[in-house]
Coordinates of C-alpha atoms and ligand atoms in Angstrom, one line a residue:
M126 CA -13.3 83.0 50.2
D127 CA -12.0 80.1 48.3
A128 CA -13.8 77.2 47.4
P129 CA -12.9 74.0 49.5
T130 CA -11.1 71.6 47.9
P131 CA -12.6 68.4 47.5
A132 CA -10.9 66.7 49.9
R133 CA -11.8 69.2 52.5
A134 CA -15.6 68.8 51.5
R135 CA -15.4 65.1 51.4
T136 CA -14.2 65.3 55.1
E137 CA -16.9 67.7 56.2
G138 CA -20.1 66.3 54.5
S139 CA -22.3 64.0 54.2
L140 CA -21.4 60.0 53.3
A141 CA -23.9 57.3 52.2
P142 CA -26.4 56.3 54.8
L143 CA -25.4 53.0 56.9
V144 CA -27.5 49.9 55.4
D145 CA -27.4 46.8 56.4
G146 CA -27.4 43.7 54.4
F147 CA -31.0 43.4 54.7
G148 CA -32.0 46.8 53.8
R149 CA -32.6 48.3 57.2
V150 CA -31.0 52.0 57.7
A151 CA -28.9 52.4 60.9
D152 CA -29.5 56.0 62.3
D153 CA -29.9 55.9 65.6
L154 CA -26.7 55.6 68.2
R155 CA -26.9 54.2 71.2
I156 CA -23.4 55.6 73.5
S157 CA -22.6 53.9 76.8
V158 CA -20.7 56.6 78.7
T159 CA -19.8 54.3 81.8
D160 CA -20.2 51.0 82.5
R161 CA -20.9 51.8 86.2
C162 CA -23.9 52.5 88.5
N163 CA -25.1 53.5 91.5
F164 CA -27.8 51.1 91.3
R165 CA -28.3 47.5 91.9
C166 CA -31.7 46.8 89.8
T167 CA -32.1 42.7 90.5
Y168 CA -33.1 42.4 86.4
C169 CA -29.7 43.9 85.4
M170 CA -26.7 43.4 87.6
P171 CA -25.8 41.5 91.2
A172 CA -25.5 43.5 94.5
E173 CA -22.1 43.6 94.6
G174 CA -22.0 45.5 91.2
L175 CA -19.7 44.1 88.5
A176 CA -15.9 44.7 87.6
W177 CA -15.9 48.0 86.5
L178 CA -13.5 49.4 83.8
P179 CA -10.5 51.0 84.6
K180 CA -10.8 54.9 83.7
A181 CA -7.8 54.8 81.2
E182 CA -10.6 52.7 79.2
L183 CA -13.6 54.7 78.6
L184 CA -13.4 56.8 75.5
T185 CA -12.6 60.0 76.5
F186 CA -15.0 63.1 75.8
E187 CA -12.6 63.7 72.5
E188 CA -12.6 60.6 71.2
L189 CA -16.4 60.3 71.9
T190 CA -17.0 63.9 70.0
R191 CA -14.8 62.6 67.1
L192 CA -16.7 59.1 66.6
V193 CA -20.0 61.0 66.8
R194 CA -19.0 63.8 64.4
L195 CA -18.1 60.8 62.1
F196 CA -21.0 59.1 62.8
V197 CA -23.2 62.1 61.6
R198 CA -21.8 62.1 58.6
L199 CA -23.0 58.6 58.1
G200 CA -26.4 59.5 58.7
I201 CA -27.2 59.1 62.3
R202 CA -30.1 61.3 63.4
S203 CA -30.6 60.9 67.2
L204 CA -28.3 59.5 69.8
K205 CA -29.2 58.2 73.3
I206 CA -26.6 58.8 75.6
T207 CA -27.1 55.5 78.4
G208 CA -24.4 53.2 80.4
G209 CA -24.5 52.1 83.0
E210 CA -26.0 55.0 84.5
P211 CA -24.6 58.0 82.8
T212 CA -25.1 61.0 85.2
V213 CA -22.2 59.0 87.3
R214 CA -19.8 59.8 84.5
A215 CA -17.8 62.8 85.6
D216 CA -18.4 66.3 83.8
L217 CA -21.5 64.6 82.0
P218 CA -22.9 68.4 81.0
V219 CA -19.1 69.2 79.3
L220 CA -20.0 65.8 77.3
V221 CA -23.1 66.8 76.1
R222 CA -21.8 70.3 75.1
M223 CA -19.6 68.7 72.8
L224 CA -21.6 66.4 71.2
R225 CA -24.5 69.0 70.8
E226 CA -21.5 71.2 68.7
V227 CA -20.9 68.0 65.9
A228 CA -24.0 67.3 65.9
P229 CA -26.5 70.3 66.0
G230 CA -29.3 69.0 64.2
T231 CA -29.1 65.7 65.7
D232 CA -32.0 64.3 68.5
I233 CA -29.9 64.0 71.5
S234 CA -31.6 62.1 74.8
M235 CA -30.6 60.2 77.6
T236 CA -31.6 57.2 79.4
T237 CA -31.2 57.4 83.2
N238 CA -32.3 55.8 86.5
G239 CA -33.2 59.8 87.7
V240 CA -31.3 59.6 90.9
L241 CA -29.4 62.6 90.2
L242 CA -31.4 64.5 87.9
D243 CA -32.7 66.5 90.6
R244 CA -28.8 68.6 90.6
L245 CA -28.0 67.5 87.0
A246 CA -31.7 68.3 84.7
E247 CA -30.9 72.1 84.5
P248 CA -27.2 71.9 83.4
L249 CA -27.7 69.0 80.7
A250 CA -30.8 71.0 79.7
E251 CA -28.2 74.1 79.1
A252 CA -25.7 72.2 77.5
G253 CA -28.0 71.1 74.5
L254 CA -29.5 67.6 76.0
D255 CA -33.1 67.1 74.3
R256 CA -35.4 64.8 76.5
V257 CA -34.5 61.9 79.0
T258 CA -36.1 59.0 79.7
V259 CA -36.3 57.6 83.1
S260 CA -36.3 54.3 84.5
L261 CA -38.9 53.7 86.9
D262 CA -39.9 50.0 88.1
S263 CA -42.2 50.7 90.9
L264 CA -44.6 53.0 92.2
L265 CA -44.2 51.9 95.7
R266 CA -41.4 52.6 98.5
H267 CA -40.5 48.9 99.3
R268 CA -40.7 47.4 95.7
F269 CA -38.5 49.8 94.0
A270 CA -35.9 49.2 97.2
E271 CA -36.5 46.0 96.6
M272 CA -36.1 46.1 92.9
T273 CA -33.2 48.8 92.6
R274 CA -31.7 47.4 96.1
R275 CA -31.9 51.3 96.7
D276 CA -34.1 53.4 99.1
A277 CA -34.5 56.2 96.4
L278 CA -38.1 56.3 94.9
E279 CA -38.2 60.1 96.4
R280 CA -35.1 61.2 94.8
V281 CA -36.2 59.8 91.5
F282 CA -39.7 61.3 91.8
A283 CA -37.4 64.3 92.6
G284 CA -35.4 63.9 89.2
I285 CA -38.6 63.7 87.3
A286 CA -39.9 66.9 88.4
A287 CA -36.6 68.9 87.5
A288 CA -36.4 67.3 84.1
E289 CA -40.0 68.9 83.6
R290 CA -38.5 72.4 85.0
A291 CA -35.6 72.3 82.8
G292 CA -37.5 71.3 79.7
L293 CA -36.4 68.0 79.4
A294 CA -39.6 67.2 78.0
P295 CA -41.9 65.4 77.2
V296 CA -40.1 62.8 80.0
K297 CA -40.7 59.3 79.2
I298 CA -40.8 56.6 81.7
N299 CA -39.3 53.2 81.2
C300 CA -40.4 49.9 83.3
V301 CA -39.1 46.7 83.0
I302 CA -42.1 44.1 84.2
V303 CA -40.8 41.0 86.4
G304 CA -43.4 38.6 86.6
G305 CA -44.3 37.6 90.1
T306 CA -42.3 41.1 91.1
N307 CA -44.2 44.0 90.0
D308 CA -46.5 42.9 87.2
G309 CA -49.0 43.7 89.5
E310 CA -48.8 47.5 89.1
V311 CA -49.2 47.9 85.4
V312 CA -52.5 49.6 85.8
D313 CA -51.5 51.9 89.0
F314 CA -48.7 52.8 86.2
A315 CA -51.3 53.6 84.0
R316 CA -53.4 55.9 86.6
W317 CA -50.0 57.5 87.3
S318 CA -49.6 58.6 83.8
R319 CA -52.9 59.5 83.3
E320 CA -52.3 62.0 86.7
T321 CA -49.1 62.8 85.3
G322 CA -48.5 62.9 82.3
H323 CA -45.5 61.1 81.4
V324 CA -45.7 58.4 78.9
V325 CA -44.9 54.9 80.6
R326 CA -43.3 52.0 78.5
F327 CA -43.0 48.6 79.8
I328 CA -40.2 46.6 78.5
E329 CA -40.2 42.8 78.6
Y330 CA -37.8 41.5 80.7
M331 CA -34.6 40.1 78.3
P332 CA -32.3 37.7 79.2
L333 CA -29.1 40.2 79.5
D334 CA -29.0 40.4 83.6
A335 CA -25.1 39.9 84.9
Q336 CA -25.9 37.3 87.1
Q337 CA -28.1 35.1 84.5
A338 CA -31.3 35.0 86.4
W339 CA -33.5 35.3 83.5
E340 CA -36.3 32.8 82.7
R341 CA -38.7 32.9 80.3
A342 CA -41.3 32.5 83.2
K343 CA -40.9 35.8 84.6
V344 CA -41.4 37.3 81.1
V345 CA -44.7 39.0 80.9
P346 CA -46.0 39.4 77.5
S347 CA -46.7 42.6 76.6
A348 CA -50.4 41.6 75.1
R349 CA -51.2 40.9 78.7
I350 CA -50.1 44.4 79.9
V351 CA -52.1 46.0 77.4
A352 CA -55.0 43.6 78.0
A353 CA -54.9 44.5 81.7
I354 CA -54.6 48.4 81.4
D355 CA -57.6 48.2 78.6
A356 CA -59.7 46.7 80.9
V357 CA -59.7 49.4 83.5
F358 CA -58.4 52.4 81.0
P359 CA -59.5 51.5 77.5
L360 CA -56.9 52.2 75.1
E361 CA -56.6 53.6 71.6
P362 CA -53.5 52.4 69.3
L363 CA -51.6 55.2 67.8
D364 CA -50.1 55.0 64.3
P365 CA -47.1 53.0 64.4
D366 CA -43.9 55.1 64.4
A367 CA -40.2 54.7 64.1
E368 CA -39.9 53.8 67.6
P369 CA -39.9 50.2 68.5
A370 CA -42.4 50.4 71.8
R371 CA -46.2 50.0 70.1
S372 CA -47.8 52.9 71.5
Y373 CA -51.6 53.6 72.7
R374 CA -53.4 56.8 74.4
F375 CA -56.5 56.6 76.6
A376 CA -59.4 56.4 74.4
D377 CA -61.3 59.1 76.9
G378 CA -58.2 61.6 76.2
A379 CA -57.1 61.6 79.4
P380 CA -53.2 63.0 79.2
G381 CA -50.4 60.5 79.4
G382 CA -50.1 57.3 77.4
I383 CA -48.6 53.8 77.4
G384 CA -46.0 51.8 75.0
V385 CA -44.9 48.2 75.1
I386 CA -41.2 46.9 74.2
A387 CA -42.2 43.6 73.3
S388 CA -38.9 42.4 72.7
V389 CA -39.0 38.8 73.9
T390 CA -42.7 38.1 72.6
E391 CA -43.0 40.0 69.4
P392 CA -39.3 41.0 68.3
F393 CA -39.0 43.9 66.3
C394 CA -35.9 43.2 64.4
D395 CA -37.1 43.7 61.1
T396 CA -37.3 47.4 61.8
C397 CA -34.7 47.9 63.9
N398 CA -32.6 50.6 63.2
R399 CA -29.9 51.0 66.3
L400 CA -26.5 50.7 66.5
R401 CA -24.4 51.0 69.8
L402 CA -21.3 52.3 71.0
T403 CA -20.0 50.5 74.1
A404 CA -17.9 52.6 76.8
E405 CA -14.5 51.3 75.7
G406 CA -14.9 52.1 72.3
Q407 CA -16.6 48.8 70.6
V408 CA -19.6 48.8 68.2
R409 CA -22.4 46.6 68.3
A410 CA -25.1 46.2 65.7
C411 CA -27.6 44.0 68.2
L412 CA -28.2 44.2 71.6
F413 CA -27.7 40.4 71.5
A414 CA -24.7 40.6 69.2
L415 CA -21.9 38.0 69.9
E416 CA -19.6 40.0 68.0
E417 CA -18.2 43.5 68.2
T418 CA -15.7 45.8 66.5
D419 CA -13.0 48.0 68.3
L420 CA -12.9 51.4 67.7
R421 CA -10.8 52.6 70.0
G422 CA -7.5 50.6 69.3
P423 CA -8.0 51.9 65.7
L424 CA -8.5 55.7 67.0
R425 CA -5.8 55.6 69.3
S426 CA -3.1 54.6 66.9
G427 CA -4.1 57.1 64.8
A428 CA -7.0 55.7 62.2
S429 CA -8.3 58.0 59.5
D430 CA -11.8 59.1 59.4
E431 CA -11.9 56.6 56.3
E432 CA -10.4 53.9 58.2
L433 CA -13.0 54.5 61.1
E434 CA -16.0 54.4 58.7
A435 CA -14.8 51.4 56.8
L436 CA -15.0 49.4 60.2
I437 CA -18.6 50.8 61.4
R438 CA -19.6 50.1 57.6
D439 CA -18.6 46.4 57.7
T440 CA -20.1 45.9 61.6
V441 CA -23.5 47.5 59.8
A442 CA -23.1 45.1 56.9
R443 CA -22.8 41.9 58.8
K444 CA -25.8 42.7 61.5
W445 CA -28.2 39.4 61.7
A446 CA -31.5 39.4 60.8
G447 CA -32.4 39.0 64.0
H448 CA -31.9 38.2 67.6
R449 CA -32.5 34.8 68.6
I450 CA -33.8 34.3 72.0
N451 CA -36.7 32.2 70.9
H452 CA -34.9 29.9 69.4
P453 CA -32.8 26.8 70.8
D454 CA -30.0 27.7 69.3
F455 CA -29.7 31.1 71.1
V456 CA -26.6 32.3 72.8
R457 CA -26.7 34.8 75.4
P458 CA -24.0 37.7 74.5
E459 CA -20.8 37.8 76.8
R460 CA -21.9 41.6 78.2
S461 CA -24.5 42.2 80.0
M462 CA -27.2 45.2 79.3
S463 CA -25.2 47.4 81.6
A464 CA -21.7 46.7 80.1
I465 CA -23.2 46.9 76.2
G466 CA -25.5 50.1 77.0
G467 CA -29.4 49.7 77.0
Ligands
SAM773 N1 -28.8 53.4 84.2 C1 -29.9 53.5 83.2 C2 -31.3 53.6 82.8 O1 -31.5 52.6 84.3 O2 -32.0 54.0 83.1 C3 -29.5 53.7 81.9 C4 -29.1 52.2 81.6 S1 -29.9 50.4 81.5 C5 -29.3 49.3 81.2 C6 -31.2 51.1 80.4 C7 -32.7 50.4 80.3 O3 -32.3 48.8 80.3 C8 -33.5 50.8 81.2 O4 -34.3 51.2 81.3 C9 -33.3 49.2 82.2 O5 -34.7 49.5 82.6 C10 -33.0 48.5 81.3 N2 -32.7 47.0 81.7 C11 -31.8 46.9 82.2 N3 -31.7 45.0 82.5 C12 -32.8 44.8 81.5 C13 -33.4 43.5 81.3 N4 -32.4 42.0 81.6 N5 -34.3 43.6 80.4 C14 -34.8 44.4 80.0 N6 -34.6 45.4 80.3 C15 -33.3 45.9 81.1
SF4_774 FE1 -28.2 50.5 86.7 FE2 -29.7 50.8 84.8 FE3 -28.6 48.5 85.6 FE4 -30.3 49.5 87.1 S1 -31.0 49.1 84.9 S2 -28.1 48.8 87.4 S3 -29.7 52.1 86.8 S4 -27.7 50.4 84.8

């Protein structure tokens, strides 16, 4: 067989990593596959939903696959499929299979509200998905319904069980704590973690809700959550790892554990390795970025990989030092969490 020509080798080989102006390497890509959702979490979007993107504006599976192939060559090592609610995108297992083919050694996970996992967990696992994180903000039926505006707690529990059976493990749980709503449940979540073995990560409420109802008074500092749990179930910190979550195990050796994502009170921007691709193909270097770069237009008008690479590198190079939530000059991004891809 002929040796590959230099041009061909360049097309298929790995490229220099994506490094920003502060020396941080972007190797984690969050891909939003839809802006739509079948829940209406009060901290995320209004009861009537949002003006969804027309289908023609979403990146197609082929476009997503082409971009992911390039991102992997640029050093992306983990892919998180998100949304909106990713499971409402038709034929999601087909997409996962396509991504798995172009990213064979990459960790591919998904963040979901879990309500459709009872029927999708198995086909997603078969298609090559590694893990899921399920959002669960209350263990109480009435509060779950109040926070998500859907009476679906039992279906989410069924989805978590289906994910475990399908081997999408370890199933992690994301829980957004909103002061005055579910903050009284943190110790109950820790108890549930000990009983089920699921690690629960508490996320601070961020100013990314579409209806702009966020107030600082509703942010429950992660340090307070850790202290409340530690008083009942003593905790031991785990070694800090690549994740932004600070993780703890139970000192008595019980299964499960907790994590906190203190985006507001203790930002972790210094070590942020994330990059985001919105459902319509905008690349963003930060959740709170005020600028984004369109990849869909160039993709659809025939841009080469080298041209797309230059656009991505430029976006990463201009990534700012950190978000400015705690500064008087903070400006909310126009997009809300579900339209960015959390
Ligand atoms: N629909 C999926 C879900 O809920 O898991 C995936 C998309 S959702 C936007 C991703 C994560 O963002 C979820 O864990 C959700 O709880 C979190 N989230 C949404 N709005 C938030 C906010 N204002 N502050 C903090 N986290 C938020
Ligand atoms: Fe939907 Fe997720 Fe937003 Fe809840 S947090 S409304 S499940 S996108």
